[in-house]
Coordinates of C-alpha atoms in Angstrom, one line a residue:
Chain A
M1 CA -45.1 62.4 53.1
I2 CA -41.8 60.8 52.6
F3 CA -41.3 57.7 50.4
D4 CA -40.6 54.5 52.4
P5 CA -39.0 52.3 51.4
F6 CA -40.0 49.6 54.3
K7 CA -43.6 50.8 53.8
A8 CA -43.9 49.5 50.4
S9 CA -42.6 46.7 51.1
A10 CA -44.8 45.4 53.7
S11 CA -48.0 44.6 53.8
D12 CA -51.3 46.0 56.0
K13 CA -51.6 43.1 57.5
T14 CA -47.9 42.5 58.7
L15 CA -47.4 43.0 62.6
S16 CA -43.8 43.6 62.1
M17 CA -42.5 47.5 61.6
P18 CA -39.5 49.6 60.6
P19 CA -37.5 51.3 63.3
S20 CA -39.2 54.8 63.6
Q21 CA -37.7 57.6 63.2
A22 CA -37.3 57.4 67.1
D23 CA -36.0 54.9 67.4
F24 CA -33.3 55.9 64.7
L25 CA -32.7 58.8 66.8
R26 CA -32.6 57.0 70.0
D27 CA -29.4 54.8 68.6
S28 CA -27.6 56.9 67.0
A29 CA -27.6 58.9 70.5
F30 CA -27.3 55.9 72.0
R31 CA -23.9 55.5 69.8
Y32 CA -22.7 58.8 70.9
L33 CA -23.4 58.2 74.3
A34 CA -21.0 54.8 74.2
Y35 CA -18.5 56.9 72.3
F36 CA -18.1 59.7 74.6
G37 CA -17.6 56.8 77.2
A38 CA -14.9 55.1 75.5
L39 CA -13.4 58.8 74.7
S40 CA -13.5 59.5 78.5
I41 CA -10.8 57.0 79.0
V42 CA -8.4 58.1 77.1
L43 CA -9.6 62.0 78.4
L44 CA -8.9 60.6 82.2
V45 CA -5.8 59.3 81.5
A46 CA -5.2 62.2 79.4
Y47 CA -6.2 64.5 82.2
I48 CA -4.2 62.9 84.6
V49 CA -1.3 62.9 83.6
F50 CA -1.6 66.7 82.3
E51 CA -2.6 68.0 86.0
L52 CA 0.3 65.9 88.2
G53 CA 2.2 67.3 85.3
V54 CA 1.1 71.6 85.9
Q55 CA 1.1 70.6 89.4
A56 CA 4.6 69.9 89.5
L57 CA 5.9 72.4 87.2
P58 CA 7.4 74.8 89.8
A59 CA 9.0 72.0 91.8
I60 CA 10.6 71.3 88.7
Q61 CA 11.7 74.5 87.4
T62 CA 13.3 75.0 91.4
H63 CA 15.1 71.7 91.9
G64 CA 15.1 70.1 88.6
F65 CA 17.2 66.6 88.3
G66 CA 18.6 67.3 91.4
F67 CA 15.1 66.4 93.3
I68 CA 16.2 62.7 91.8
T69 CA 19.2 62.4 93.3
G70 CA 18.7 64.8 96.1
T71 CA 18.3 62.6 100.2
T72 CA 16.9 64.9 102.5
W73 CA 13.6 66.0 102.6
N74 CA 13.5 68.7 104.4
A75 CA 10.7 71.4 104.1
S76 CA 11.8 74.0 106.2
E77 CA 14.4 74.3 104.8
E78 CA 13.0 73.9 101.6
E79 CA 15.4 70.8 100.4
F80 CA 14.0 68.4 98.5
G81 CA 15.1 65.1 97.0
V82 CA 13.5 61.1 96.4
L83 CA 16.3 59.0 96.3
P84 CA 16.2 57.7 99.1
E85 CA 12.5 56.9 98.5
I86 CA 13.2 55.5 95.1
W87 CA 15.2 53.5 96.3
G88 CA 13.4 51.8 99.2
T89 CA 10.2 52.1 96.5
L90 CA 12.5 49.7 93.7
Y91 CA 13.7 47.6 97.1
S92 CA 10.6 46.7 98.8
S93 CA 8.9 46.1 95.3
L94 CA 12.2 43.7 94.6
I95 CA 12.0 41.4 97.5
A96 CA 8.6 41.6 97.5
L97 CA 8.1 40.2 93.8
I98 CA 10.7 37.5 94.4
I99 CA 9.1 35.7 97.7
G100 CA 5.2 36.3 96.0
G101 CA 6.7 35.7 93.0
T102 CA 8.2 32.5 94.1
F103 CA 4.5 31.7 96.1
G104 CA 2.6 33.0 93.4
V105 CA 4.9 31.2 90.6
G106 CA 3.9 27.6 92.7
I107 CA 0.6 27.9 93.2
A108 CA 0.2 28.6 89.8
I109 CA 1.8 25.2 88.8
F110 CA -0.1 23.8 91.9
L111 CA -3.6 24.7 90.7
T112 CA -2.7 23.6 86.9
Q113 CA -1.3 20.5 86.8
G114 CA -3.2 18.0 88.3
F115 CA -2.4 18.0 91.8
V116 CA -5.4 18.4 93.6
H117 CA -8.8 17.1 92.7
A118 CA -10.4 19.7 90.7
K119 CA -13.1 20.6 93.7
M120 CA -9.4 21.2 96.0
E121 CA -8.1 23.5 93.2
V122 CA -11.5 25.6 93.2
T123 CA -10.7 26.1 97.0
F124 CA -7.1 27.3 96.5
R125 CA -8.4 29.6 94.4
T126 CA -10.7 30.6 96.3
I127 CA -7.8 31.3 98.6
I128 CA -5.9 33.3 96.7
E129 CA -8.6 35.1 95.6
L130 CA -9.7 35.8 98.9
L131 CA -5.9 36.7 99.8
A132 CA -6.3 39.9 97.2
A133 CA -9.7 41.3 98.6
I134 CA -8.0 41.9 102.5
P135 CA -8.5 46.1 102.0
S136 CA -4.8 47.0 102.1
V137 CA -4.9 49.1 106.1
V138 CA -6.3 45.7 107.3
Y139 CA -3.1 43.4 106.0
G140 CA -1.0 47.0 107.4
L141 CA -2.6 46.7 111.1
W142 CA -1.4 42.6 110.8
G143 CA 1.9 43.9 110.4
I144 CA 1.9 46.5 112.6
Y145 CA 0.5 43.5 116.2
V146 CA 1.3 40.2 114.6
L147 CA 4.0 40.7 111.8
I148 CA 6.2 42.0 113.8
P149 CA 6.7 40.9 116.9
M150 CA 6.7 37.9 115.4
L151 CA 9.7 39.0 113.1
V152 CA 11.9 40.8 115.8
P153 CA 13.1 37.5 117.7
V154 CA 14.0 36.1 114.0
A155 CA 15.5 39.3 113.1
Q156 CA 17.3 39.6 116.2
W157 CA 18.9 35.5 115.5
L158 CA 19.6 36.9 112.4
H159 CA 21.3 40.2 113.5
E160 CA 23.4 38.2 115.8
T161 CA 24.2 35.1 113.5
L162 CA 25.1 36.6 110.2
G163 CA 25.6 40.0 111.4
W164 CA 28.6 40.2 109.1
F165 CA 25.6 40.1 105.6
P166 CA 25.0 43.2 104.7
L167 CA 21.2 42.0 104.4
F168 CA 21.3 42.0 107.9
S169 CA 23.7 43.9 109.2
T170 CA 21.4 46.2 111.5
E171 CA 19.1 45.5 114.7
L172 CA 14.7 45.4 113.4
G173 CA 13.2 47.8 115.7
G174 CA 9.7 47.7 115.1
P175 CA 8.3 48.8 111.6
G176 CA 10.9 47.9 108.6
L177 CA 11.8 46.3 105.1
A178 CA 11.3 43.2 106.0
P179 CA 8.3 43.6 107.2
A180 CA 7.1 45.9 104.7
A181 CA 8.5 43.8 102.1
L182 CA 6.6 40.8 104.0
V183 CA 3.3 42.3 103.7
L184 CA 3.6 43.3 100.0
A185 CA 4.7 40.2 99.0
I186 CA 1.8 38.4 99.8
M187 CA 0.1 41.6 98.0
V188 CA 1.3 40.7 94.5
L189 CA 1.1 37.1 94.5
P190 CA -2.5 36.7 94.2
T191 CA -1.3 39.0 90.9
V192 CA 1.3 36.7 89.6
A193 CA -0.4 33.7 91.1
A194 CA -4.0 34.9 88.7
I195 CA -1.6 35.7 85.4
S196 CA 0.5 32.3 85.8
T197 CA -2.2 30.3 86.5
D198 CA -3.7 31.7 82.6
A199 CA -0.7 31.4 81.2
F200 CA -0.7 27.9 82.6
R201 CA -4.3 27.6 81.2
R202 CA -2.9 28.6 78.0
I203 CA -0.8 26.0 77.0
P204 CA -3.0 23.4 74.8
Y205 CA -3.4 20.1 76.7
K206 CA -1.8 17.6 74.0
V207 CA 1.2 19.7 74.5
K208 CA 1.6 18.2 78.0
E209 CA 0.0 14.8 76.7
A210 CA 2.7 14.6 74.5
A211 CA 4.9 15.4 77.6
Y212 CA 3.9 12.1 79.9
G213 CA 3.3 10.2 76.4
M214 CA 7.2 10.1 75.9
G215 CA 7.7 8.3 79.6
A216 CA 8.7 12.4 81.3
T217 CA 7.4 11.9 85.0
K218 CA 5.2 14.9 86.2
W219 CA 7.7 17.4 87.2
E220 CA 10.1 16.8 84.2
V221 CA 6.9 17.4 82.3
I222 CA 6.4 20.9 84.2
L223 CA 10.3 21.9 84.4
K224 CA 10.9 21.5 81.1
V225 CA 7.6 21.5 79.0
M226 CA 5.0 23.6 80.6
L227 CA 7.5 25.8 82.4
P228 CA 9.3 27.4 79.2
T229 CA 5.7 27.3 77.5
A230 CA 4.4 29.6 79.5
S231 CA 7.6 30.8 80.8
S232 CA 6.5 35.1 79.2
G233 CA 3.0 34.9 80.6
I234 CA 4.9 34.1 84.0
L235 CA 7.2 36.9 82.9
A236 CA 4.3 39.4 82.5
G237 CA 2.8 38.3 85.3
L238 CA 5.9 39.0 87.3
V239 CA 6.4 42.6 85.6
L240 CA 2.1 43.6 86.2
G241 CA 3.0 42.2 90.3
F242 CA 6.2 44.8 90.6
G243 CA 3.5 47.0 88.9
R244 CA 1.5 46.5 91.6
A245 CA 3.7 46.6 94.6
L246 CA 5.4 49.9 93.2
G247 CA 1.6 52.1 94.4
E248 CA 1.3 50.0 96.7
T249 CA 0.7 52.9 99.7
M250 CA -1.2 52.3 103.2
A251 CA 0.1 49.4 104.0
L252 CA 3.8 50.3 103.4
A253 CA 3.2 53.3 104.6
M254 CA 2.5 51.9 108.0
L255 CA 5.3 49.3 108.1
I256 CA 8.3 50.6 106.7
G257 CA 9.0 53.2 109.2
N258 CA 8.8 56.2 106.6
V259 CA 12.7 57.5 106.6
N260 CA 15.2 58.2 104.3
N261 CA 17.5 56.1 104.2
I262 CA 19.2 54.2 102.0
S263 CA 20.2 50.9 102.9
L264 CA 20.8 47.6 102.0
S265 CA 19.7 46.0 105.2
L266 CA 16.6 44.3 105.6
F267 CA 16.0 45.6 109.2
D268 CA 16.0 49.4 108.6
P269 CA 13.4 52.0 108.1
A270 CA 12.9 52.9 105.2
N271 CA 10.7 55.2 102.8
T272 CA 9.0 54.4 99.6
L273 CA 7.2 57.0 97.4
A274 CA 3.9 56.1 97.8
S275 CA 4.4 56.0 101.7
L276 CA 5.8 59.4 101.6
L277 CA 3.0 60.6 99.8
A278 CA 0.5 59.4 102.5
S279 CA 2.4 60.2 105.2
T280 CA 3.5 63.5 104.2
F281 CA 0.5 65.0 102.2
P282 CA -1.8 65.9 104.5
E283 CA 0.1 68.3 106.8
A284 CA 1.7 70.2 104.0
G285 CA 2.2 73.1 103.0
Q286 CA 2.3 74.7 99.5
I287 CA 6.2 74.6 98.7
E288 CA 5.6 70.9 100.1
I289 CA 3.1 70.1 97.9
Q290 CA 4.4 71.3 95.2
A291 CA 6.9 68.4 95.8
L292 CA 5.0 66.2 96.7
M293 CA 3.5 66.9 93.1
Y294 CA 6.7 65.8 91.8
A295 CA 7.1 63.1 93.7
A296 CA 4.1 61.7 92.5
L297 CA 5.0 62.7 89.2
V298 CA 8.3 60.0 89.8
L299 CA 6.0 57.3 90.7
L300 CA 3.6 57.6 87.9
A301 CA 7.1 58.0 85.6
I302 CA 8.5 54.7 87.1
T303 CA 5.1 53.0 87.8
L304 CA 3.9 53.5 83.8
V305 CA 7.2 52.4 82.7
V306 CA 6.7 48.9 84.7
N307 CA 2.8 48.4 83.6
L308 CA 3.9 48.8 79.7
L309 CA 6.7 46.7 79.7
G310 CA 4.2 44.5 81.7
L311 CA 1.2 44.6 78.9
A312 CA 3.7 44.6 75.9
V313 CA 4.8 40.7 77.2
Q314 CA 1.3 39.4 78.3
Q315 CA 0.2 40.8 74.1
Y316 CA 3.7 38.9 73.0
T317 CA 2.4 35.8 75.0
M318 CA -1.3 36.0 73.5
R319 CA -0.3 36.4 70.4
K320 CA 2.0 33.5 70.4
F321 CA -0.3 31.5 71.6
E322 CA -3.2 32.9 69.3
G323 CA -1.8 34.1 66.6
K324 CA -4.1 36.6 65.9
K325 CA -3.3 40.8 65.7
Chain B
M1 CA 3.0 -32.5 76.1
S2 CA 6.2 -30.4 76.4
E3 CA 7.6 -30.1 73.5
V4 CA 4.6 -29.2 71.9
N5 CA 4.6 -26.6 74.6
E6 CA 8.0 -25.8 74.5
Q7 CA 7.2 -25.0 70.8
M8 CA 4.5 -22.7 71.4
M9 CA 6.1 -20.6 73.4
P10 CA 7.2 -17.1 71.8
P11 CA 11.0 -16.4 71.7
K12 CA 11.8 -14.5 75.1
V13 CA 12.2 -10.9 74.7
V14 CA 14.1 -9.0 77.0
L15 CA 12.6 -6.4 78.5
P16 CA 13.2 -3.0 79.9
K17 CA 11.6 -2.6 83.8
L18 CA 8.4 -0.8 83.7
E19 CA 8.5 -0.2 87.1
K20 CA 9.5 3.2 88.7
N21 CA 11.9 2.7 91.1
L22 CA 10.8 4.9 93.9
Y23 CA 14.6 5.7 94.5
E24 CA 15.3 6.8 90.9
A25 CA 16.9 10.5 90.7
R26 CA 13.9 11.4 89.0
A27 CA 11.3 9.8 91.6
I28 CA 13.2 11.6 94.2
K29 CA 13.4 15.4 92.4
S30 CA 9.9 14.3 91.7
F31 CA 8.5 14.0 95.4
L32 CA 10.8 16.1 96.2
L33 CA 9.2 19.4 94.7
T34 CA 5.9 17.9 95.0
A35 CA 6.5 18.8 98.9
M36 CA 7.9 21.7 98.1
V37 CA 4.9 22.9 96.0
W38 CA 2.6 22.0 98.9
G39 CA 4.6 23.7 101.7
L40 CA 4.3 27.2 99.2
V41 CA 0.7 26.6 99.2
I42 CA 0.1 26.1 103.2
L43 CA 2.2 28.4 104.1
A44 CA 0.7 31.2 101.7
S45 CA -2.3 30.1 102.7
I46 CA -1.3 30.5 106.8
P47 CA -1.1 34.8 106.1
L48 CA -5.2 34.7 105.7
F49 CA -6.0 32.6 108.1
S50 CA -4.0 34.4 110.7
V51 CA -5.4 37.8 109.3
I52 CA -9.3 36.2 109.9
Y53 CA -8.3 34.5 113.1
M54 CA -7.5 38.0 114.2
L55 CA -10.3 40.1 113.0
I56 CA -11.9 37.2 114.9
V57 CA -10.3 37.6 117.7
E58 CA -9.6 41.1 118.8
G59 CA -12.2 42.6 116.6
G60 CA -15.5 40.0 117.1
A61 CA -14.4 41.6 120.8
R62 CA -15.4 44.6 120.2
L63 CA -17.8 44.4 117.4
D64 CA -21.1 45.8 118.8
W65 CA -24.0 48.2 118.2
E66 CA -22.3 50.3 120.3
A67 CA -19.0 50.1 117.8
I68 CA -21.1 50.4 114.5
T69 CA -22.7 53.4 115.9
A70 CA -21.2 55.2 118.0
L71 CA -18.8 58.4 117.0
P72 CA -14.9 57.7 117.2
P73 CA -13.9 58.9 120.9
A74 CA -10.9 61.3 121.4
G75 CA -7.9 60.2 123.0
F76 CA -8.0 58.7 126.3
E77 CA -11.8 58.2 126.5
T78 CA -14.0 54.8 126.3
G79 CA -15.8 53.4 123.9
G80 CA -16.5 54.6 121.2
G81 CA -17.4 53.8 117.6
F82 CA -16.8 54.3 114.0
G83 CA -20.7 55.4 112.7
N84 CA -19.9 57.4 111.2
A85 CA -17.5 56.2 108.8
I86 CA -19.7 53.5 107.5
V87 CA -22.2 56.1 106.1
G88 CA -18.2 58.1 105.0
T89 CA -17.6 54.6 103.2
L90 CA -21.0 53.9 102.0
V91 CA -21.9 57.0 100.8
M92 CA -18.8 57.5 98.9
V93 CA -18.6 54.5 97.6
G94 CA -22.2 55.3 96.3
I95 CA -20.4 58.6 94.9
A96 CA -18.3 56.2 92.9
S97 CA -20.4 53.8 92.1
A98 CA -23.3 56.5 90.3
I99 CA -20.4 58.1 88.1
S100 CA -17.8 55.1 86.7
I101 CA -21.0 52.0 86.4
P102 CA -22.3 54.1 83.6
V103 CA -19.6 55.0 82.4
G104 CA -17.7 51.9 82.4
V105 CA -20.3 50.1 81.2
L106 CA -21.0 53.2 78.0
A107 CA -17.3 52.6 77.5
A108 CA -17.8 49.1 77.3
V109 CA -20.6 48.6 74.9
Y110 CA -18.2 50.9 72.5
L111 CA -15.6 48.5 73.1
S112 CA -16.7 45.1 72.7
I113 CA -19.8 46.1 70.6
L114 CA -19.7 49.1 68.3
E115 CA -16.1 49.7 67.4
P116 CA -14.2 47.1 68.5
Q117 CA -11.5 47.6 66.1
S118 CA -11.1 51.9 65.9
K119 CA -8.4 53.3 67.1
L120 CA -10.0 54.8 69.5
A121 CA -11.8 51.5 71.2
T122 CA -7.9 50.2 70.6
T123 CA -6.7 52.7 72.2
S124 CA -9.2 53.4 75.2
R125 CA -8.6 49.6 75.9
F126 CA -5.3 49.8 76.2
L127 CA -5.0 53.0 78.6
A128 CA -7.7 51.1 80.7
K129 CA -5.7 48.1 81.4
V130 CA -2.6 50.7 81.9
L131 CA -4.9 52.9 84.3
T132 CA -5.6 48.9 86.5
G133 CA -2.3 49.1 87.1
F134 CA -2.2 52.6 88.4
P135 CA -1.1 53.8 92.1
S136 CA -4.5 54.3 94.0
I137 CA -2.7 57.6 96.3
L138 CA -2.3 59.6 92.9
A139 CA -6.1 58.7 91.9
G140 CA -6.0 60.7 95.4
V141 CA -3.3 63.3 94.7
F142 CA -5.0 63.6 90.6
V143 CA -8.5 64.6 92.4
Y144 CA -7.0 66.9 95.1
A145 CA -5.3 69.2 92.9
I146 CA -8.7 69.0 90.3
L147 CA -11.2 69.6 93.1
V148 CA -10.3 69.6 97.2
I149 CA -7.7 72.7 95.4
T150 CA -10.2 74.3 93.6
T151 CA -13.5 74.1 96.4
K152 CA -10.9 74.7 99.1
T153 CA -12.3 71.9 101.0
Y154 CA -12.3 68.2 101.7
S155 CA -15.3 66.6 100.9
A156 CA -16.7 62.9 100.0
W157 CA -17.4 64.2 96.1
A158 CA -13.7 64.2 96.3
G159 CA -13.3 61.0 97.6
G160 CA -16.2 59.2 95.3
V161 CA -15.0 60.7 92.9
A162 CA -10.7 59.4 93.8
L163 CA -12.9 56.1 93.9
A164 CA -14.9 56.8 90.7
V165 CA -11.4 57.1 88.6
L166 CA -9.9 53.2 90.6
M167 CA -13.3 51.9 89.3
L168 CA -13.8 52.8 85.6
P169 CA -11.2 50.9 84.3
T170 CA -12.3 48.1 86.2
V171 CA -16.0 47.9 85.5
T172 CA -15.3 48.9 81.7
L173 CA -12.4 46.0 81.5
A174 CA -15.5 43.4 83.2
A175 CA -18.7 44.2 80.8
E176 CA -16.2 44.7 78.1
E177 CA -14.8 41.4 78.7
A178 CA -18.7 39.9 79.9
M179 CA -20.8 41.7 76.4
R180 CA -18.6 39.7 74.5
Q181 CA -19.1 36.3 75.6
V182 CA -22.6 36.8 74.0
P183 CA -22.4 34.4 70.8
Q184 CA -22.4 35.9 68.3
R185 CA -25.5 34.2 66.2
M186 CA -27.8 35.9 69.2
R187 CA -26.6 39.1 67.8
D188 CA -26.9 37.6 64.6
A189 CA -30.4 36.8 64.9
A190 CA -31.3 40.3 66.0
F191 CA -29.5 42.4 63.7
G192 CA -31.8 40.2 61.0
M193 CA -35.1 41.0 62.3
G194 CA -34.5 44.5 62.1
C195 CA -33.1 45.2 65.4
T196 CA -31.8 48.7 65.4
R197 CA -27.9 48.2 67.7
T198 CA -29.3 49.9 70.1
Q199 CA -31.8 47.7 70.1
V200 CA -29.7 44.6 70.1
I201 CA -27.6 46.3 72.8
F202 CA -30.8 46.7 75.0
K203 CA -32.4 43.7 74.8
V204 CA -30.0 41.3 73.4
I205 CA -26.3 41.5 74.6
L206 CA -27.2 43.6 78.0
P207 CA -29.8 41.1 79.3
T208 CA -27.4 37.9 77.7
G209 CA -24.1 39.2 79.4
M210 CA -25.7 40.5 82.7
P211 CA -24.4 38.4 85.3
G212 CA -21.2 39.1 84.1
I213 CA -21.4 42.7 84.0
L214 CA -22.3 42.7 87.3
T215 CA -19.8 40.2 88.3
G216 CA -17.0 42.6 87.9
V217 CA -19.4 46.1 88.5
I218 CA -19.8 44.2 92.0
L219 CA -15.7 43.3 92.2
A220 CA -15.3 47.0 91.5
V221 CA -17.3 48.6 94.2
A222 CA -16.3 45.7 96.5
G223 CA -12.1 47.1 95.6
A224 CA -13.2 50.7 95.9
A225 CA -14.8 50.5 99.7
G226 CA -11.6 48.8 101.0
E227 CA -9.2 52.0 99.1
S228 CA -8.1 53.5 101.4
A229 CA -4.6 56.0 99.6
P230 CA -7.2 57.3 97.2
L231 CA -9.6 58.8 100.5
L232 CA -6.2 60.2 102.1
F233 CA -6.2 63.4 101.1
T234 CA -9.5 64.2 99.1
A235 CA -12.1 63.2 102.0
L236 CA -9.8 63.8 105.0
F237 CA -11.9 62.2 108.2
S238 CA -14.2 63.4 110.5
N239 CA -15.0 62.7 113.6
Y240 CA -18.7 63.8 113.5
Y241 CA -21.5 62.0 111.1
M242 CA -21.9 63.9 108.0
A243 CA -24.0 66.8 107.6
E244 CA -23.8 67.2 103.7
L245 CA -21.8 66.0 100.9
A246 CA -18.6 68.8 100.7
E247 CA -16.7 68.7 104.3
P248 CA -14.6 66.0 105.6
T249 CA -16.0 62.8 105.7
A250 CA -14.9 59.4 108.0
S251 CA -14.0 56.3 106.2
L252 CA -13.6 52.8 107.6
S253 CA -9.8 52.1 105.9
I254 CA -9.1 55.8 106.9
L255 CA -10.1 55.2 110.3
I256 CA -8.0 52.1 111.0
Y257 CA -5.0 53.7 109.8
N258 CA -5.2 56.8 111.5
F259 CA -6.5 54.9 114.8
S260 CA -3.7 51.7 114.3
G261 CA -0.8 54.0 115.0
M262 CA -2.6 55.6 118.2
P263 CA -1.2 54.8 121.8
F264 CA -4.5 54.4 123.1
E265 CA -6.1 50.6 123.8
N266 CA -9.1 51.3 123.3
Q267 CA -8.7 53.1 119.9
I268 CA -6.3 49.6 118.9
E269 CA -9.2 47.7 119.7
L270 CA -11.7 49.6 117.7
A271 CA -9.8 49.6 114.5
W272 CA -9.7 46.1 114.8
A273 CA -13.5 46.4 114.6
A274 CA -13.1 48.2 112.4
S275 CA -11.1 46.0 110.4
L276 CA -13.4 42.9 110.7
A277 CA -16.9 45.4 110.0
L278 CA -14.9 46.2 106.5
V279 CA -13.4 42.9 105.7
V280 CA -16.9 41.7 106.0
M281 CA -18.2 44.4 103.9
V282 CA -15.6 43.2 101.2
L283 CA -15.8 40.3 101.5
F284 CA -19.5 40.4 101.1
F285 CA -19.4 41.9 97.5
N286 CA -17.4 39.1 96.6
I287 CA -19.5 36.4 97.6
L288 CA -22.4 38.6 95.8
A289 CA -20.4 38.6 92.6
R290 CA -19.5 34.8 92.9
I291 CA -22.9 34.1 92.9
V292 CA -24.3 36.2 90.4
G293 CA -21.6 35.3 88.4
R294 CA -22.1 31.9 88.8
S295 CA -26.2 32.3 87.7
K296 CA -27.8 32.2 83.8
F297 CA -29.8 34.2 82.7

């Protein structure tokens, strides 16, 4: 029998008992399981990057850097280039960010700066959260049958009166950049609003009180004190929202027209990397699939850079307010 | 008397005007900006109400028993429904939950309790955050490469795994946050009574953090149910009820995508009805998450 310090110190009448051998075993087994759980996330990311790289390798070898600068996608002639898709991805996301960002920040101000009673704030916050909960395909469907018919006359009018302006230089003939970017803006808005709301909430209450105490009006407080203080948090929200927009697939595949086209006009059809994947992948042959894997890798690289940037800004903000780590 | 009064009066002080002048530039600016913010908020709510209105009017008209049980119609057929797609969505979300919830909660235990400051924890927390911003279609491409190419068939398995890739980081981060909220003194008390770490986790931290964990998990499930991009070329689509897990499987979101572009009235109506079914499903999970999150144990 091994000497057990627990048993030796306990009297015979005690109810308490030391952890048994099985308890210790269960403890370390569980800790190893948890360890592997945490490890699995790291392995998953590594595996994703590795696997996409391996799959894209043949295409990278054949097409090289010309893939990124090429402008045609022709499977029958094995000619692949994604410059129009990269342009479309960045351009549509940027427009979406400008619109969705304005609304998102506006809503964050509305929800945090005491415009309505706290109970109403909850109602509006729920509406914004529900906006985020609606699936992307449903927005796509809504875009096709509600937004596009609504936009066509507006676009026609803009083209006729302001046709010299590059943004309105063509007519909207159905799917195109404008409806796609608008739906994208609706989808970016909740992300920006949520992160910006958080940034406003982090500002200590006394900062606001001090500003009011000096006789500033509500908007002087918001514009001169709250916004600058929350600016890095808002920036993080904008960058992460941009990342979200870059990777959005279904609504864009349904609304953007899937035409390889580099144009400034909002009413031209265009294409994005994600919707290229969505629309081409199911019917692609082997060579084309390799090229699509390359396109997926390009998309991964772009979103990774943007997301890392956003997270870095977010970390910076947290450090600024909490002064730790 | 009047003399006394005059003596008692305090010296006259010229006070600045303390009233707010409504026509002062900054007051007008304030008013305009307030109106603008109200406008933004109302404008931003319009799409939601428009979507809900369309779903109820267009989708509600077709959402009957036939729609939720029958098989999808071909070309010019009338009637039909999307029963197989509902089953497919539920099965694939089930597979994804069965994979991602245990792994995610285990990872969260490690991140929040076991070794919160270790190198592995910092790395995997960071990567989980990166993964939440990961384009969902890339999960589809990834699973296509590892499962569809190797097994040579589109399958519900592949669809489920692709959804699991997307759910894992959400579940992990939400569960970590929920467990972090458990007060330190409760843990200390349990340790003080001689519990092992595993006992503390199972008897104190998991039960206390359960509402928060469940909220995160349910929201992740809701998100997965609405996803379509990762299913596009992992589960593909099927016009029949699933017989086994290793065959192409229908899902609501892919059905909506396929039917939305068809030139047939019947299919478009069904796409709206399927959208309504999908949104009801997703909103049900969202509301459930809110109710669970509010309850305290």
